[in-house]
């Protein structure tokens, strides 16, 4: 493996990240040269220097091996999180080294969990940098760079194949370059639509921009301490429900639906299950809330219940209420939604509804096989026959995912967390959801956790965003063939 070539491509990604730091510095300058201007400017210059160094001394190579592509993708995510700490550390405030790392990882992995006790104290430049990091992470650090950076020949195909999971590539029938453009068009288009709708609903331009970026990235970062509850607006809630739900659908299906293609949202089995989960979960939570007397009307109960189930299933993490006060039935459904999450090919994390549907079909097939031992049973998803090897990887991922949640829960309890905080926090970290329950509930933050737990949670966020095996394989490179 050519380490110098890997560093060259990682350097290109760093230049891309530096561009958003400069844009954030521009926001700070436009806000009266606020206190984040110089930290952002210096961070951008430092990131440019680090990124440009390998570009100067390493020749461009057209061909990349799969191992090199893998190292570039994983390395880009890790380096982006590292340089993402620069603005926080230089600005100071609540950002210790551990807090800055946690906030940076939370942003790029679109988890949206924060260690800040007073988000509103941040200057606008720093607010925008938080949103920029999470917006970049929503589409993917490398996928974004593939669109923005100069032509990369066959290397673009290698990198995109590593960055996109097999599940995410299922609904595409296009060449690599077209897939990348589709992702960008849908992502940017949905962001622009969200910003315009939120502005029309009464938000200020800056808040509308920040919340629009956060919603499309399914992150949940907010400019307000009380998150969306600050606005207490049914219209804003409805707009965000629409945006979050859409962002949780496979982007290829969204593009196909808009352009009138046959393989669209309305013909997707996975999307039907996804939307059904949201509606059923919202209805049951609404009944639970109304029956518990938390809200005076069924419509108000449904509004709060639907918003929260959509927010957690799509791994966005916005909040309109303190879910720690909700009945146990509502909490159980929300935790289940945080485990399953939305569709592959979206900006959401979690196990993904695709894998849940396949697991259910595999269980059904197993029952039929026991009844008819000689029968040949094929499992289909959206009309496509799934190979046994692929089904094996699906089940392996689910088992590994649940084991990771268990490990995170055990470690958190060792660090002194109560069981609800430990379990729901681990689910939220691995699924890139953001809020959990207990001490890390929807109206709380992760600032009070011990430093060692913040570091372990950062690792869980990275493992979840890179679909577990992506990061783990980095430590077994010498056994690759």
mmCIF file of N, CA and C in Angstrom, residues 227-289:
data_model
loop_
_atom_site.group_PDB
_atom_site.id
_atom_site.type_symbol
_atom_site.label_atom_id
_atom_site.label_comp_id
_atom_site.label_asym_id
_atom_site.label_seq_id
_atom_site.Cartn_x
_atom_site.Cartn_y
_atom_site.Cartn_z
ATOM 1 N N UNK A 227 -33.586 23.552 21.944
ATOM 2 C CA UNK A 227 -33.806 22.933 20.641
ATOM 3 C C UNK A 227 -35.063 23.514 19.981
ATOM 4 N N UNK A 228 -35.861 22.717 19.316
ATOM 5 C CA UNK A 228 -37.042 23.201 18.594
ATOM 6 C C UNK A 228 -38.156 23.615 19.552
ATOM 7 N N UNK A 229 -38.101 23.148 20.784
ATOM 8 C CA UNK A 229 -39.102 23.552 21.783
ATOM 9 C C UNK A 229 -39.063 25.055 22.021
ATOM 10 N N UNK A 230 -37.952 25.689 21.709
ATOM 11 C CA UNK A 230 -37.807 27.138 21.873
ATOM 12 C C UNK A 230 -38.878 27.886 21.081
ATOM 13 N N UNK A 231 -39.222 27.372 19.899
ATOM 14 C CA UNK A 231 -40.144 28.078 19.009
ATOM 15 C C UNK A 231 -41.608 27.795 19.340
ATOM 16 N N UNK A 232 -41.893 26.613 19.886
ATOM 17 C CA UNK A 232 -43.265 26.234 20.246
ATOM 18 C C UNK A 232 -44.235 26.564 19.119
ATOM 19 N N UNK A 233 -43.899 26.110 17.920
ATOM 20 C CA UNK A 233 -44.686 26.426 16.727
ATOM 21 C C UNK A 233 -45.132 25.142 16.029
ATOM 22 N N UNK A 234 -46.439 24.881 15.944
ATOM 23 C CA UNK A 234 -46.921 23.708 15.207
ATOM 24 C C UNK A 234 -46.476 23.705 13.750
ATOM 25 N N UNK A 235 -46.388 24.892 13.127
ATOM 26 C CA UNK A 235 -45.981 24.973 11.720
ATOM 27 C C UNK A 235 -44.519 24.552 11.553
ATOM 28 N N UNK A 236 -43.643 25.064 12.421
ATOM 29 C CA UNK A 236 -42.230 24.681 12.347
ATOM 30 C C UNK A 236 -42.070 23.186 12.618
ATOM 31 N N UNK A 237 -42.830 22.671 13.578
ATOM 32 C CA UNK A 237 -42.788 21.230 13.863
ATOM 33 C C UNK A 237 -43.174 20.425 12.626
ATOM 34 N N UNK A 238 -44.236 20.857 11.946
ATOM 35 C CA UNK A 238 -44.720 20.140 10.754
ATOM 36 C C UNK A 238 -43.690 20.172 9.638
ATOM 37 N N UNK A 239 -43.076 21.323 9.419
ATOM 38 C CA UNK A 239 -42.050 21.450 8.377
ATOM 39 C C UNK A 239 -40.878 20.521 8.671
ATOM 40 N N UNK A 240 -40.429 20.507 9.911
ATOM 41 C CA UNK A 240 -39.287 19.671 10.271
ATOM 42 C C UNK A 240 -39.632 18.182 10.214
ATOM 43 N N UNK A 241 -40.871 17.831 10.551
ATOM 44 C CA UNK A 241 -41.295 16.439 10.400
ATOM 45 C C UNK A 241 -41.164 16.012 8.941
ATOM 46 N N UNK A 242 -41.614 16.877 8.025
ATOM 47 C CA UNK A 242 -41.517 16.577 6.589
ATOM 48 C C UNK A 242 -40.063 16.461 6.144
ATOM 49 N N UNK A 243 -39.229 17.416 6.552
ATOM 50 C CA UNK A 243 -37.827 17.423 6.123
ATOM 51 C C UNK A 243 -37.080 16.218 6.700
ATOM 52 N N UNK A 244 -37.257 15.952 7.986
ATOM 53 C CA UNK A 244 -36.574 14.814 8.608
ATOM 54 C C UNK A 244 -37.021 13.495 7.989
ATOM 55 N N UNK A 245 -38.320 13.348 7.764
ATOM 56 C CA UNK A 245 -38.834 12.120 7.153
ATOM 57 C C UNK A 245 -38.254 11.917 5.769
ATOM 58 N N UNK A 246 -38.203 12.982 4.979
ATOM 59 C CA UNK A 246 -37.654 12.905 3.623
ATOM 60 C C UNK A 246 -36.171 12.567 3.650
ATOM 61 N N UNK A 247 -35.433 13.179 4.578
ATOM 62 C CA UNK A 247 -33.995 12.925 4.679
ATOM 63 C C UNK A 247 -33.696 11.497 5.105
ATOM 64 N N UNK A 248 -34.686 10.800 5.664
ATOM 65 C CA UNK A 248 -34.509 9.413 6.072
ATOM 66 C C UNK A 248 -34.846 8.410 4.993
ATOM 67 N N UNK A 249 -35.216 8.900 3.794
ATOM 68 C CA UNK A 249 -35.525 8.030 2.655
ATOM 69 C C UNK A 249 -34.299 7.936 1.752
ATOM 70 N N UNK A 250 -34.115 6.809 1.107
ATOM 71 C CA UNK A 250 -32.998 6.615 0.179
ATOM 72 C C UNK A 250 -32.978 7.737 -0.859
ATOM 73 N N UNK A 251 -31.849 8.424 -0.982
ATOM 74 C CA UNK A 251 -31.765 9.575 -1.878
ATOM 75 C C UNK A 251 -31.983 9.196 -3.342
ATOM 76 N N UNK A 252 -31.593 7.975 -3.702
ATOM 77 C CA UNK A 252 -31.836 7.521 -5.069
ATOM 78 C C UNK A 252 -33.316 7.416 -5.376
ATOM 79 N N UNK A 253 -34.106 6.983 -4.373
ATOM 80 C CA UNK A 253 -35.555 6.895 -4.557
ATOM 81 C C UNK A 253 -36.186 8.280 -4.636
ATOM 82 N N UNK A 254 -35.664 9.212 -3.854
ATOM 83 C CA UNK A 254 -36.173 10.592 -3.920
ATOM 84 C C UNK A 254 -35.933 11.165 -5.310
ATOM 85 N N UNK A 255 -34.735 10.961 -5.840
ATOM 86 C CA UNK A 255 -34.400 11.451 -7.187
ATOM 87 C C UNK A 255 -35.282 10.784 -8.236
ATOM 88 N N UNK A 256 -35.478 9.465 -8.098
ATOM 89 C CA UNK A 256 -36.306 8.741 -9.063
ATOM 90 C C UNK A 256 -37.754 9.211 -9.018
ATOM 91 N N UNK A 257 -38.250 9.522 -7.837
ATOM 92 C CA UNK A 257 -39.628 9.993 -7.690
ATOM 93 C C UNK A 257 -39.810 11.362 -8.334
ATOM 94 N N UNK A 258 -38.877 12.264 -8.076
ATOM 95 C CA UNK A 258 -38.964 13.617 -8.631
ATOM 96 C C UNK A 258 -38.851 13.602 -10.151
ATOM 97 N N UNK A 259 -38.007 12.714 -10.682
ATOM 98 C CA UNK A 259 -37.781 12.665 -12.137
ATOM 99 C C UNK A 259 -38.730 11.708 -12.855
ATOM 100 N N UNK A 260 -39.671 11.101 -12.124
ATOM 101 C CA UNK A 260 -40.687 10.260 -12.752
ATOM 102 C C UNK A 260 -40.232 8.871 -13.122
ATOM 103 N N UNK A 261 -39.198 8.364 -12.463
ATOM 104 C CA UNK A 261 -38.708 7.012 -12.752
ATOM 105 C C UNK A 261 -39.616 5.973 -12.108
ATOM 106 N N UNK A 262 -39.463 4.726 -12.578
ATOM 107 C CA UNK A 262 -40.345 3.657 -12.110
ATOM 108 C C UNK A 262 -39.992 3.197 -10.693
ATOM 109 N N UNK A 263 -38.698 3.095 -10.405
ATOM 110 C CA UNK A 263 -38.281 2.630 -9.062
ATOM 111 C C UNK A 263 -38.299 3.794 -8.081
ATOM 112 N N UNK A 264 -39.509 4.195 -7.696
ATOM 113 C CA UNK A 264 -39.655 5.390 -6.859
ATOM 114 C C UNK A 264 -40.121 5.035 -5.450
ATOM 115 N N UNK A 265 -40.385 6.075 -4.669
ATOM 116 C CA UNK A 265 -40.778 5.904 -3.269
ATOM 117 C C UNK A 265 -42.049 5.065 -3.138
ATOM 118 N N UNK A 266 -42.991 5.276 -4.031
ATOM 119 C CA UNK A 266 -44.297 4.629 -3.915
ATOM 120 C C UNK A 266 -44.250 3.136 -4.226
ATOM 121 N N UNK A 267 -43.165 2.689 -4.871
ATOM 122 C CA UNK A 267 -43.019 1.270 -5.190
ATOM 123 C C UNK A 267 -42.002 0.586 -4.277
ATOM 124 N N UNK A 268 -41.479 1.327 -3.334
ATOM 125 C CA UNK A 268 -40.429 0.787 -2.468
ATOM 126 C C UNK A 268 -41.024 0.112 -1.247
ATOM 127 N N UNK A 269 -40.731 -1.170 -1.077
ATOM 128 C CA UNK A 269 -41.200 -1.927 0.081
ATOM 129 C C UNK A 269 -40.580 -1.382 1.366
ATOM 130 N N UNK A 270 -39.295 -1.045 1.300
ATOM 131 C CA UNK A 270 -38.591 -0.534 2.469
ATOM 132 C C UNK A 270 -39.182 0.788 2.924
ATOM 133 N N UNK A 271 -39.474 1.676 1.972
ATOM 134 C CA UNK A 271 -40.035 2.982 2.319
ATOM 135 C C UNK A 271 -41.416 2.833 2.947
ATOM 136 N N UNK A 272 -42.198 1.882 2.472
ATOM 137 C CA UNK A 272 -43.520 1.640 3.067
ATOM 138 C C UNK A 272 -43.384 1.206 4.524
ATOM 139 N N UNK A 273 -42.444 0.309 4.786
ATOM 140 C CA UNK A 273 -42.203 -0.116 6.169
ATOM 141 C C UNK A 273 -41.730 1.061 7.018
ATOM 142 N N UNK A 274 -40.867 1.865 6.462
ATOM 143 C CA UNK A 274 -40.310 3.021 7.175
ATOM 144 C C UNK A 274 -41.407 4.014 7.550
ATOM 145 N N UNK A 275 -42.221 4.398 6.581
ATOM 146 C CA UNK A 275 -43.305 5.348 6.844
ATOM 147 C C UNK A 275 -44.350 4.743 7.784
ATOM 148 N N UNK A 276 -44.606 3.439 7.620
ATOM 149 C CA UNK A 276 -45.552 2.770 8.508
ATOM 150 C C UNK A 276 -45.071 2.762 9.947
ATOM 151 N N UNK A 277 -43.753 2.554 10.132
ATOM 152 C CA UNK A 277 -43.168 2.577 11.473
ATOM 153 C C UNK A 277 -43.356 3.946 12.120
ATOM 154 N N UNK A 278 -43.128 5.002 11.350
ATOM 155 C CA UNK A 278 -43.268 6.356 11.881
ATOM 156 C C UNK A 278 -44.715 6.646 12.290
ATOM 157 N N UNK A 279 -45.661 6.314 11.428
ATOM 158 C CA UNK A 279 -47.070 6.603 11.717
ATOM 159 C C UNK A 279 -47.584 5.757 12.881
ATOM 160 N N UNK A 280 -47.256 4.472 12.869
ATOM 161 C CA UNK A 280 -47.717 3.594 13.947
ATOM 162 C C UNK A 280 -47.086 3.992 15.277
ATOM 163 N N UNK A 281 -45.793 4.277 15.249
ATOM 164 C CA UNK A 281 -45.117 4.688 16.472
ATOM 165 C C UNK A 281 -45.663 5.998 17.003
ATOM 166 N N UNK A 282 -45.902 6.959 16.094
ATOM 167 C CA UNK A 282 -46.465 8.246 16.502
ATOM 168 C C UNK A 282 -47.848 8.099 17.103
ATOM 169 N N UNK A 283 -48.658 7.200 16.530
ATOM 170 C CA UNK A 283 -50.023 6.999 17.023
ATOM 171 C C UNK A 283 -50.021 6.363 18.418
ATOM 172 N N UNK A 284 -49.192 5.347 18.608
ATOM 173 C CA UNK A 284 -49.141 4.678 19.915
ATOM 174 C C UNK A 284 -48.610 5.624 20.985
ATOM 175 N N UNK A 285 -47.595 6.403 20.645
ATOM 176 C CA UNK A 285 -47.053 7.368 21.608
ATOM 177 C C UNK A 285 -48.103 8.425 21.945
ATOM 178 N N UNK A 286 -48.857 8.858 20.920
ATOM 179 C CA UNK A 286 -49.902 9.864 21.153
ATOM 180 C C UNK A 286 -50.956 9.335 22.124
ATOM 181 N N UNK A 287 -51.355 8.072 21.942
ATOM 182 C CA UNK A 287 -52.327 7.470 22.849
ATOM 183 C C UNK A 287 -51.753 7.401 24.262
ATOM 184 N N UNK A 288 -50.477 7.041 24.347
ATOM 185 C CA UNK A 288 -49.819 6.954 25.647
ATOM 186 C C UNK A 288 -49.758 8.316 26.334
ATOM 187 N N UNK A 289 -49.412 9.348 25.567
ATOM 188 C CA UNK A 289 -49.310 10.693 26.136
ATOM 189 C C UNK A 289 -50.676 11.229 26.575
#
